[in-house]
Amino acid sequence: MGAAEPVISVRDLYKIYRVGETKVRALNGVSFTIDRGNFCSIVGASGSGKSTLLNMLAGLERPTKGEIVIAGEHMETKTENQLVAFRREHIGFIFQSFNLLGTMNAVENVALPLTFQGMDKKKRNAKAEEMLELVGLTKYKKHRPNQMSGGQQQRVGVARALVVEPEIIFADEPTGNLDSNTSVEVMNLMKKVVREKNQTLVMVTHDNYLAGFADIILRIKDGKIIEIEDKRGTGVSDEIISVPGKDREKHE
Ligand SMILES: Nc1ncnc2c1ncn2[C@@H]1O[C@H](COP(=O)(O)OP(=O)(O)O)[C@@H](O)[C@H]1O
Ligand SMILES: [Mg+2]
């Protein structure tokens, strides 16, 4: 095998919500594979199934049917406790609403995920300051969220998601609360940081322009992937390349 290494693999994924008498097919048969080190955007109109797909990839919701393999492990067969442990070890999140703690300054917010790893305070703060430097916020390290602009807060959010060096980062409309110039800055920042560490970033957005910053663009409509664009030419496939633990005979 060459450099291409599938890190996210989805096969025949369905999510059907029952609302009273009706069924909503939020995901209606989705299959794709993404290789490590890519920035992938999932773009589509409101209600097309973006958040459902992202939540399923992150193991926050269970599929009705189908397979999801993340970093070599099947998500759909894990217990809740296994999912929690898996997320802690492999996954970072960037939220639209930043989700920073108002009583903590920037360093403390960024250092927070490291406390769950049992790292001592001196190390945590050193690591957090390193991340803040990477996102260009060294001058603001002692500022609390309400003493920063939206863009600065989201850069703290990016630093916090990346401080544990997750293999995969999921972002749901990460710039939904930012103006367009600031959104572009955050896109470039995310792109730079994940590129440096060969991480995989999956971002959901309704905004075509912002989606265009990614290496790979998946267009979703009515719960189906209708188009895949791969600008680097190597990072995505609508075929399943390999699904460890299952379907070995289909492997090519
Ligand atoms: N918990 C839920 N119960 C019922 N329907 C839902 C639920 N979550 C999402 N949906 C429906 O599934 C579809 C896709 O939703 P969603 O994934 O949130 O779309 P997007 O993030 O692209 O706006 C929509 O029709 C939405 O109303
Ligand atoms: Mg959504």
XYZ file of N, CA and C in Angstrom, residues 13-17 24-28 30 42 47-64 68 172 204 220 223:
105
model
N -24.739 3.677 4.559
C -25.209 4.246 5.820
C -26.615 4.839 5.679
N -27.466 4.427 6.594
C -28.841 4.940 6.639
C -29.149 5.448 8.037
N -29.844 6.570 8.110
C -30.419 7.003 9.374
C -31.850 7.430 9.106
N -32.748 6.698 9.697
C -34.165 6.978 9.488
C -34.773 7.389 10.825
N -35.287 8.600 10.865
C -35.966 9.074 12.067
C -37.450 8.843 11.900
N -38.386 10.003 8.343
C -37.475 10.942 7.692
C -36.178 10.207 7.390
N -35.845 10.131 6.095
C -34.588 9.482 5.721
C -33.468 10.519 5.739
N -32.934 10.754 6.913
C -31.892 11.788 7.068
C -30.623 11.377 6.322
N -30.300 10.088 6.347
C -29.231 9.551 5.497
C -29.801 8.369 4.739
N -29.636 8.411 3.425
C -30.361 7.461 2.594
C -29.403 6.660 1.711
N -25.356 6.103 2.176
C -24.151 6.894 1.945
C -22.925 5.985 2.059
N -18.180 18.622 3.888
C -19.470 18.051 3.506
C -20.418 19.233 3.380
N -30.976 20.821 6.278
C -31.849 19.653 6.276
C -31.393 18.526 5.365
N -30.223 18.677 4.723
C -29.771 17.651 3.772
C -29.147 16.431 4.461
N -28.842 16.550 5.757
C -28.309 15.392 6.486
C -26.874 15.547 6.970
N -26.338 16.770 6.872
C -24.930 17.004 7.220
C -24.625 16.687 8.679
N -25.410 17.278 9.570
C -25.127 17.072 10.998
C -25.354 15.619 11.380
N -26.375 15.017 10.800
C -26.639 13.601 11.063
C -25.422 12.765 10.679
N -24.873 13.043 9.493
C -23.700 12.290 9.037
C -22.515 12.504 9.969
N -22.264 13.753 10.321
C -21.119 14.053 11.186
C -21.284 13.385 12.557
N -22.480 13.470 13.113
C -22.726 12.864 14.429
C -22.534 11.351 14.390
N -22.865 10.780 13.260
C -22.718 9.341 13.111
C -21.241 8.962 12.991
N -20.479 9.770 12.223
C -19.037 9.517 12.086
C -18.354 9.614 13.446
N -18.805 10.570 14.247
C -18.178 10.799 15.550
C -18.697 9.851 16.621
N -19.632 8.989 16.262
C -20.170 8.048 17.236
C -21.082 8.706 18.256
N -21.648 9.852 17.912
C -22.573 10.533 18.826
C -24.002 10.038 18.630
N -24.271 9.477 17.453
C -25.580 8.900 17.161
C -25.371 7.575 16.456
N -26.328 6.687 16.610
C -26.189 5.373 15.986
C -26.916 5.308 14.652
N -26.296 4.663 13.665
C -26.981 4.508 12.381
C -28.156 3.539 12.494
N -29.131 3.699 11.606
C -30.196 2.716 11.482
C -29.629 1.455 10.829
N -19.540 2.065 9.739
C -18.653 3.219 9.841
C -17.353 2.742 10.474
N -18.694 21.132 12.897
C -20.036 21.346 12.358
C -20.311 22.840 12.251
N -18.482 20.288 8.207
C -19.807 20.395 7.623
C -20.151 21.868 7.444
N -23.924 16.818 -0.448
C -24.994 15.977 0.072
C -26.344 16.640 -0.202
N -30.008 13.433 1.997
C -29.436 12.240 2.620
C -28.587 11.376 1.715
